[in-house]
């Protein structure tokens, strides 16, 4: 019997100045382990004077993970951090009780042809850390565990897998693994994964029980510890998941919390400019959309 619980194709979503593919959440599944939001950015080619321009916006109750395949993004936040992220590295920002940040094309690329392609991810915080102090960490590509087995190239982007631990300072039990194959290969993760698990196909094809699945699809397993699948030559896939939290998580705009009252307070704070300003990007402001609260 197939171990696939859901099959989901990414849907276009507008983040301001270009479209992204929204992978999570969707109607049948609001989270996979502690992962509550995943956007696939690009691939897109930007002409001179056409740039990523996501102005200062707030977060509470989550950690953000940015991972690029191509291009560059300049991160600035209200903690005073200013960091350019390039392919293979990780920007990990824990919002806790509240942080503001912006994401823009670096100035030296503003008048050049450029590309952008990557993943932006939100990971919910454990309830006891939802009101913690915010923090930011940048992890270079060479700091992430990478290994090769029989022509398969693995990278542990975040969390724990088997006997390996990523340098990304996650706040709960989770994993995010990059898998690149040179030839048709059976990947057997049985008894190595835990909690809930999703498989995202970036490029190529995955075959499970005689069924083939292609790019821009997420497959969600019924039993993470029984995860086994065949990846066809030249494919790139991402395995992510972990232990889910016992409490439901609510999302409103850029805020995540186990408490709707916390979301109400965050919304009021942003509308009334109580969040801290972004270092070296103080003048801009992304307005809070109008929500009909039920």
mmCIF file of C-alpha atoms in Angstrom, residues 3-229:
data_model
loop_
_atom_site.group_PDB
_atom_site.id
_atom_site.type_symbol
_atom_site.label_atom_id
_atom_site.label_comp_id
_atom_site.label_asym_id
_atom_site.label_seq_id
_atom_site.Cartn_x
_atom_site.Cartn_y
_atom_site.Cartn_z
ATOM 1 C CA UNK A 3 2.641 5.493 2.126
ATOM 2 C CA UNK A 4 1.447 8.776 0.575
ATOM 3 C CA UNK A 5 -1.217 10.655 2.515
ATOM 4 C CA UNK A 6 -1.510 13.828 0.369
ATOM 5 C CA UNK A 7 -0.224 15.055 -2.986
ATOM 6 C CA UNK A 8 -0.135 18.836 -3.354
ATOM 7 C CA UNK A 9 0.984 21.056 -6.247
ATOM 8 C CA UNK A 10 2.334 24.520 -5.526
ATOM 9 C CA UNK A 11 -0.055 27.399 -6.215
ATOM 10 C CA UNK A 12 0.857 30.885 -7.423
ATOM 11 C CA UNK A 13 0.817 33.577 -4.735
ATOM 12 C CA UNK A 14 1.582 37.286 -5.037
ATOM 13 C CA UNK A 15 4.172 38.618 -2.554
ATOM 14 C CA UNK A 16 4.247 42.139 -3.913
ATOM 15 C CA UNK A 17 6.452 42.520 -6.953
ATOM 16 C CA UNK A 18 6.456 38.977 -8.323
ATOM 17 C CA UNK A 19 4.697 35.645 -7.967
ATOM 18 C CA UNK A 20 5.915 32.716 -5.892
ATOM 19 C CA UNK A 21 4.741 29.125 -5.668
ATOM 20 C CA UNK A 22 2.982 28.517 -2.353
ATOM 21 C CA UNK A 23 3.625 25.001 -1.083
ATOM 22 C CA UNK A 24 2.326 25.208 2.488
ATOM 23 C CA UNK A 25 -0.198 25.649 4.033
ATOM 24 C CA UNK A 26 -3.063 24.268 1.970
ATOM 25 C CA UNK A 27 -6.623 23.256 2.766
ATOM 26 C CA UNK A 28 -5.994 19.613 3.639
ATOM 27 C CA UNK A 29 -2.797 20.260 5.571
ATOM 28 C CA UNK A 30 -1.922 23.344 7.623
ATOM 29 C CA UNK A 31 1.500 22.179 8.809
ATOM 30 C CA UNK A 32 4.023 19.364 8.398
ATOM 31 C CA UNK A 33 5.636 18.841 11.775
ATOM 32 C CA UNK A 34 6.622 22.360 12.918
ATOM 33 C CA UNK A 35 6.780 23.653 9.303
ATOM 34 C CA UNK A 36 3.812 25.981 8.753
ATOM 35 C CA UNK A 37 4.672 27.925 5.576
ATOM 36 C CA UNK A 38 6.824 27.295 2.471
ATOM 37 C CA UNK A 39 7.185 29.530 -0.591
ATOM 38 C CA UNK A 40 9.119 28.548 -3.711
ATOM 39 C CA UNK A 41 10.625 31.754 -5.167
ATOM 40 C CA UNK A 42 11.351 31.721 -8.894
ATOM 41 C CA UNK A 43 13.248 30.791 -10.839
ATOM 42 C CA UNK A 44 13.016 34.296 -12.236
ATOM 43 C CA UNK A 45 15.367 36.448 -14.302
ATOM 44 C CA UNK A 46 15.329 40.113 -13.343
ATOM 45 C CA UNK A 47 16.399 42.872 -15.727
ATOM 46 C CA UNK A 48 18.460 45.884 -14.648
ATOM 47 C CA UNK A 49 16.409 48.097 -12.313
ATOM 48 C CA UNK A 50 14.018 45.186 -11.640
ATOM 49 C CA UNK A 51 14.695 44.007 -8.100
ATOM 50 C CA UNK A 52 13.333 42.096 -5.134
ATOM 51 C CA UNK A 53 11.929 44.764 -2.876
ATOM 52 C CA UNK A 54 10.180 43.394 0.219
ATOM 53 C CA UNK A 55 10.112 46.286 2.666
ATOM 54 C CA UNK A 56 10.129 46.159 6.468
ATOM 55 C CA UNK A 57 7.505 43.779 7.810
ATOM 56 C CA UNK A 58 7.026 42.062 11.188
ATOM 57 C CA UNK A 59 6.988 38.506 12.528
ATOM 58 C CA UNK A 60 6.078 36.896 15.846
ATOM 59 C CA UNK A 61 6.029 33.290 17.062
ATOM 60 C CA UNK A 62 8.141 31.689 14.339
ATOM 61 C CA UNK A 63 11.592 31.170 12.842
ATOM 62 C CA UNK A 64 12.226 32.021 9.193
ATOM 63 C CA UNK A 65 14.568 29.937 7.037
ATOM 64 C CA UNK A 66 15.821 31.330 3.719
ATOM 65 C CA UNK A 67 17.699 28.989 1.360
ATOM 66 C CA UNK A 68 18.701 30.077 -2.146
ATOM 67 C CA UNK A 69 19.525 28.050 -5.251
ATOM 68 C CA UNK A 70 20.398 31.114 -7.328
ATOM 69 C CA UNK A 71 20.801 34.823 -6.740
ATOM 70 C CA UNK A 72 21.291 36.979 -3.681
ATOM 71 C CA UNK A 73 19.138 38.704 -1.037
ATOM 72 C CA UNK A 74 20.142 41.392 1.440
ATOM 73 C CA UNK A 75 18.572 40.794 4.843
ATOM 74 C CA UNK A 76 18.242 43.661 7.318
ATOM 75 C CA UNK A 77 16.441 43.466 10.643
ATOM 76 C CA UNK A 78 15.537 45.407 13.757
ATOM 77 C CA UNK A 79 18.279 43.636 15.730
ATOM 78 C CA UNK A 80 20.895 45.496 13.687
ATOM 79 C CA UNK A 81 21.842 42.626 11.382
ATOM 80 C CA UNK A 82 22.688 43.291 7.738
ATOM 81 C CA UNK A 83 23.578 40.085 5.892
ATOM 82 C CA UNK A 84 23.691 39.083 2.232
ATOM 83 C CA UNK A 85 22.599 35.508 1.648
ATOM 84 C CA UNK A 86 23.900 33.561 -1.347
ATOM 85 C CA UNK A 87 23.148 30.062 -2.695
ATOM 86 C CA UNK A 88 23.740 27.185 -0.290
ATOM 87 C CA UNK A 89 23.812 29.307 2.870
ATOM 88 C CA UNK A 90 21.017 29.649 5.441
ATOM 89 C CA UNK A 91 19.529 32.742 7.048
ATOM 90 C CA UNK A 92 17.711 31.693 10.229
ATOM 91 C CA UNK A 93 15.784 34.378 12.090
ATOM 92 C CA UNK A 94 13.783 33.603 15.219
ATOM 93 C CA UNK A 95 11.095 36.231 15.721
ATOM 94 C CA UNK A 96 9.927 35.203 19.183
ATOM 95 C CA UNK A 97 7.992 38.095 20.724
ATOM 96 C CA UNK A 98 8.594 40.291 17.690
ATOM 97 C CA UNK A 99 11.083 41.348 15.021
ATOM 98 C CA UNK A 100 11.000 43.445 11.848
ATOM 99 C CA UNK A 101 13.046 42.754 8.705
ATOM 100 C CA UNK A 102 13.352 43.587 5.023
ATOM 101 C CA UNK A 103 14.526 41.517 2.058
ATOM 102 C CA UNK A 104 15.901 43.289 -0.983
ATOM 103 C CA UNK A 105 18.235 42.847 -3.932
ATOM 104 C CA UNK A 106 21.721 44.026 -2.858
ATOM 105 C CA UNK A 107 22.461 47.514 -4.144
ATOM 106 C CA UNK A 108 25.474 46.419 -6.225
ATOM 107 C CA UNK A 109 23.095 44.284 -8.341
ATOM 108 C CA UNK A 110 20.432 46.945 -8.883
ATOM 109 C CA UNK A 111 21.591 47.867 -12.392
ATOM 110 C CA UNK A 112 22.609 44.372 -13.521
ATOM 111 C CA UNK A 113 20.857 41.323 -14.953
ATOM 112 C CA UNK A 114 20.236 38.877 -12.132
ATOM 113 C CA UNK A 115 18.351 35.716 -11.177
ATOM 114 C CA UNK A 116 16.516 34.635 -8.049
ATOM 115 C CA UNK A 117 15.481 31.136 -7.012
ATOM 116 C CA UNK A 118 15.024 29.613 -3.581
ATOM 117 C CA UNK A 119 12.821 28.616 -0.677
ATOM 118 C CA UNK A 120 11.410 30.740 2.120
ATOM 119 C CA UNK A 121 10.127 28.793 5.089
ATOM 120 C CA UNK A 122 8.420 29.469 8.410
ATOM 121 C CA UNK A 123 8.884 27.099 11.326
ATOM 122 C CA UNK A 124 6.548 27.520 14.300
ATOM 123 C CA UNK A 125 8.116 27.878 17.728
ATOM 124 C CA UNK A 126 7.309 25.685 20.727
ATOM 125 C CA UNK A 127 4.703 27.341 22.916
ATOM 126 C CA UNK A 128 7.221 28.114 25.666
ATOM 127 C CA UNK A 129 9.436 30.014 23.160
ATOM 128 C CA UNK A 130 6.758 32.006 21.354
ATOM 129 C CA UNK A 131 7.512 35.047 23.526
ATOM 130 C CA UNK A 132 11.299 34.619 23.570
ATOM 131 C CA UNK A 133 13.815 37.273 22.570
ATOM 132 C CA UNK A 134 14.372 37.514 18.789
ATOM 133 C CA UNK A 135 17.676 36.393 17.237
ATOM 134 C CA UNK A 136 19.381 36.010 13.868
ATOM 135 C CA UNK A 137 21.980 33.511 12.605
ATOM 136 C CA UNK A 138 23.719 33.188 9.231
ATOM 137 C CA UNK A 139 25.217 29.795 8.402
ATOM 138 C CA UNK A 140 27.591 29.557 5.442
ATOM 139 C CA UNK A 141 27.155 26.712 2.956
ATOM 140 C CA UNK A 142 30.383 24.991 4.076
ATOM 141 C CA UNK A 143 29.074 24.798 7.657
ATOM 142 C CA UNK A 144 26.169 22.513 6.709
ATOM 143 C CA UNK A 145 26.694 18.729 6.905
ATOM 144 C CA UNK A 146 27.114 17.314 3.373
ATOM 145 C CA UNK A 147 27.880 13.746 2.363
ATOM 146 C CA UNK A 148 27.736 11.371 -0.601
ATOM 147 C CA UNK A 149 26.544 7.771 -0.780
ATOM 148 C CA UNK A 150 26.541 5.746 -4.002
ATOM 149 C CA UNK A 151 26.184 8.756 -6.267
ATOM 150 C CA UNK A 152 23.612 10.484 -4.068
ATOM 151 C CA UNK A 153 24.545 13.881 -2.641
ATOM 152 C CA UNK A 154 22.939 14.798 0.680
ATOM 153 C CA UNK A 155 22.931 18.064 2.617
ATOM 154 C CA UNK A 156 21.338 18.537 6.024
ATOM 155 C CA UNK A 157 20.029 22.093 5.835
ATOM 156 C CA UNK A 158 18.467 22.156 9.298
ATOM 157 C CA UNK A 159 17.778 19.904 12.252
ATOM 158 C CA UNK A 160 18.842 16.341 12.972
ATOM 159 C CA UNK A 161 19.040 13.289 10.723
ATOM 160 C CA UNK A 162 20.600 9.929 11.539
ATOM 161 C CA UNK A 163 23.891 10.759 13.294
ATOM 162 C CA UNK A 164 24.190 14.280 11.854
ATOM 163 C CA UNK A 165 23.168 17.703 13.181
ATOM 164 C CA UNK A 166 22.986 20.949 11.207
ATOM 165 C CA UNK A 167 24.620 24.151 12.490
ATOM 166 C CA UNK A 168 21.270 25.947 12.169
ATOM 167 C CA UNK A 169 20.086 26.611 15.772
ATOM 168 C CA UNK A 170 16.568 25.189 15.480
ATOM 169 C CA UNK A 171 14.149 25.364 18.402
ATOM 170 C CA UNK A 172 12.438 21.967 18.101
ATOM 171 C CA UNK A 173 12.949 18.460 16.750
ATOM 172 C CA UNK A 174 12.916 18.705 12.931
ATOM 173 C CA UNK A 175 14.841 18.005 9.730
ATOM 174 C CA UNK A 176 15.285 19.468 6.258
ATOM 175 C CA UNK A 177 17.419 17.401 3.871
ATOM 176 C CA UNK A 178 18.527 18.132 0.302
ATOM 177 C CA UNK A 179 18.887 15.080 -1.970
ATOM 178 C CA UNK A 180 20.541 15.248 -5.416
ATOM 179 C CA UNK A 181 20.966 12.092 -7.504
ATOM 180 C CA UNK A 182 23.148 11.303 -10.522
ATOM 181 C CA UNK A 183 21.318 8.105 -11.514
ATOM 182 C CA UNK A 184 18.045 6.355 -10.721
ATOM 183 C CA UNK A 185 18.345 5.573 -7.007
ATOM 184 C CA UNK A 186 16.202 4.012 -4.307
ATOM 185 C CA UNK A 187 16.279 6.216 -1.200
ATOM 186 C CA UNK A 188 15.513 4.321 1.977
ATOM 187 C CA UNK A 189 14.899 6.522 5.023
ATOM 188 C CA UNK A 190 12.988 3.890 6.965
ATOM 189 C CA UNK A 191 13.529 4.260 10.728
ATOM 190 C CA UNK A 192 15.609 7.424 10.155
ATOM 191 C CA UNK A 193 12.785 9.984 10.034
ATOM 192 C CA UNK A 194 10.334 10.917 12.762
ATOM 193 C CA UNK A 195 7.123 12.852 13.283
ATOM 194 C CA UNK A 196 5.466 14.069 10.069
ATOM 195 C CA UNK A 197 7.330 14.190 6.767
ATOM 196 C CA UNK A 198 6.968 15.935 3.409
ATOM 197 C CA UNK A 199 8.870 15.428 0.160
ATOM 198 C CA UNK A 200 9.174 18.381 -2.235
ATOM 199 C CA UNK A 201 10.297 17.731 -5.822
ATOM 200 C CA UNK A 202 12.262 20.715 -7.118
ATOM 201 C CA UNK A 203 13.529 19.095 -10.327
ATOM 202 C CA UNK A 204 13.129 15.695 -11.912
ATOM 203 C CA UNK A 205 10.921 12.806 -10.935
ATOM 204 C CA UNK A 206 10.120 10.560 -7.983
ATOM 205 C CA UNK A 207 8.617 7.088 -8.344
ATOM 206 C CA UNK A 208 6.619 5.440 -5.542
ATOM 207 C CA UNK A 209 4.757 2.139 -5.931
ATOM 208 C CA UNK A 210 4.872 2.484 -9.730
ATOM 209 C CA UNK A 211 3.461 6.025 -9.677
ATOM 210 C CA UNK A 212 5.574 8.940 -10.931
ATOM 211 C CA UNK A 213 5.506 12.459 -9.495
ATOM 212 C CA UNK A 214 7.120 15.533 -11.013
ATOM 213 C CA UNK A 215 8.391 19.024 -10.184
ATOM 214 C CA UNK A 216 6.520 21.432 -7.913
ATOM 215 C CA UNK A 217 4.702 18.699 -6.031
ATOM 216 C CA UNK A 218 4.770 17.946 -2.306
ATOM 217 C CA UNK A 219 4.141 14.380 -1.186
ATOM 218 C CA UNK A 220 3.186 13.908 2.465
ATOM 219 C CA UNK A 221 3.760 10.542 4.082
ATOM 220 C CA UNK A 222 1.363 8.730 6.358
ATOM 221 C CA UNK A 223 4.223 7.173 8.325
ATOM 222 C CA UNK A 224 7.474 9.185 8.277
ATOM 223 C CA UNK A 225 9.545 6.295 9.636
ATOM 224 C CA UNK A 226 8.473 4.129 6.654
ATOM 225 C CA UNK A 227 9.707 6.637 4.055
ATOM 226 C CA UNK A 228 11.136 4.903 0.951
ATOM 227 C CA UNK A 229 11.071 6.198 -2.634
#
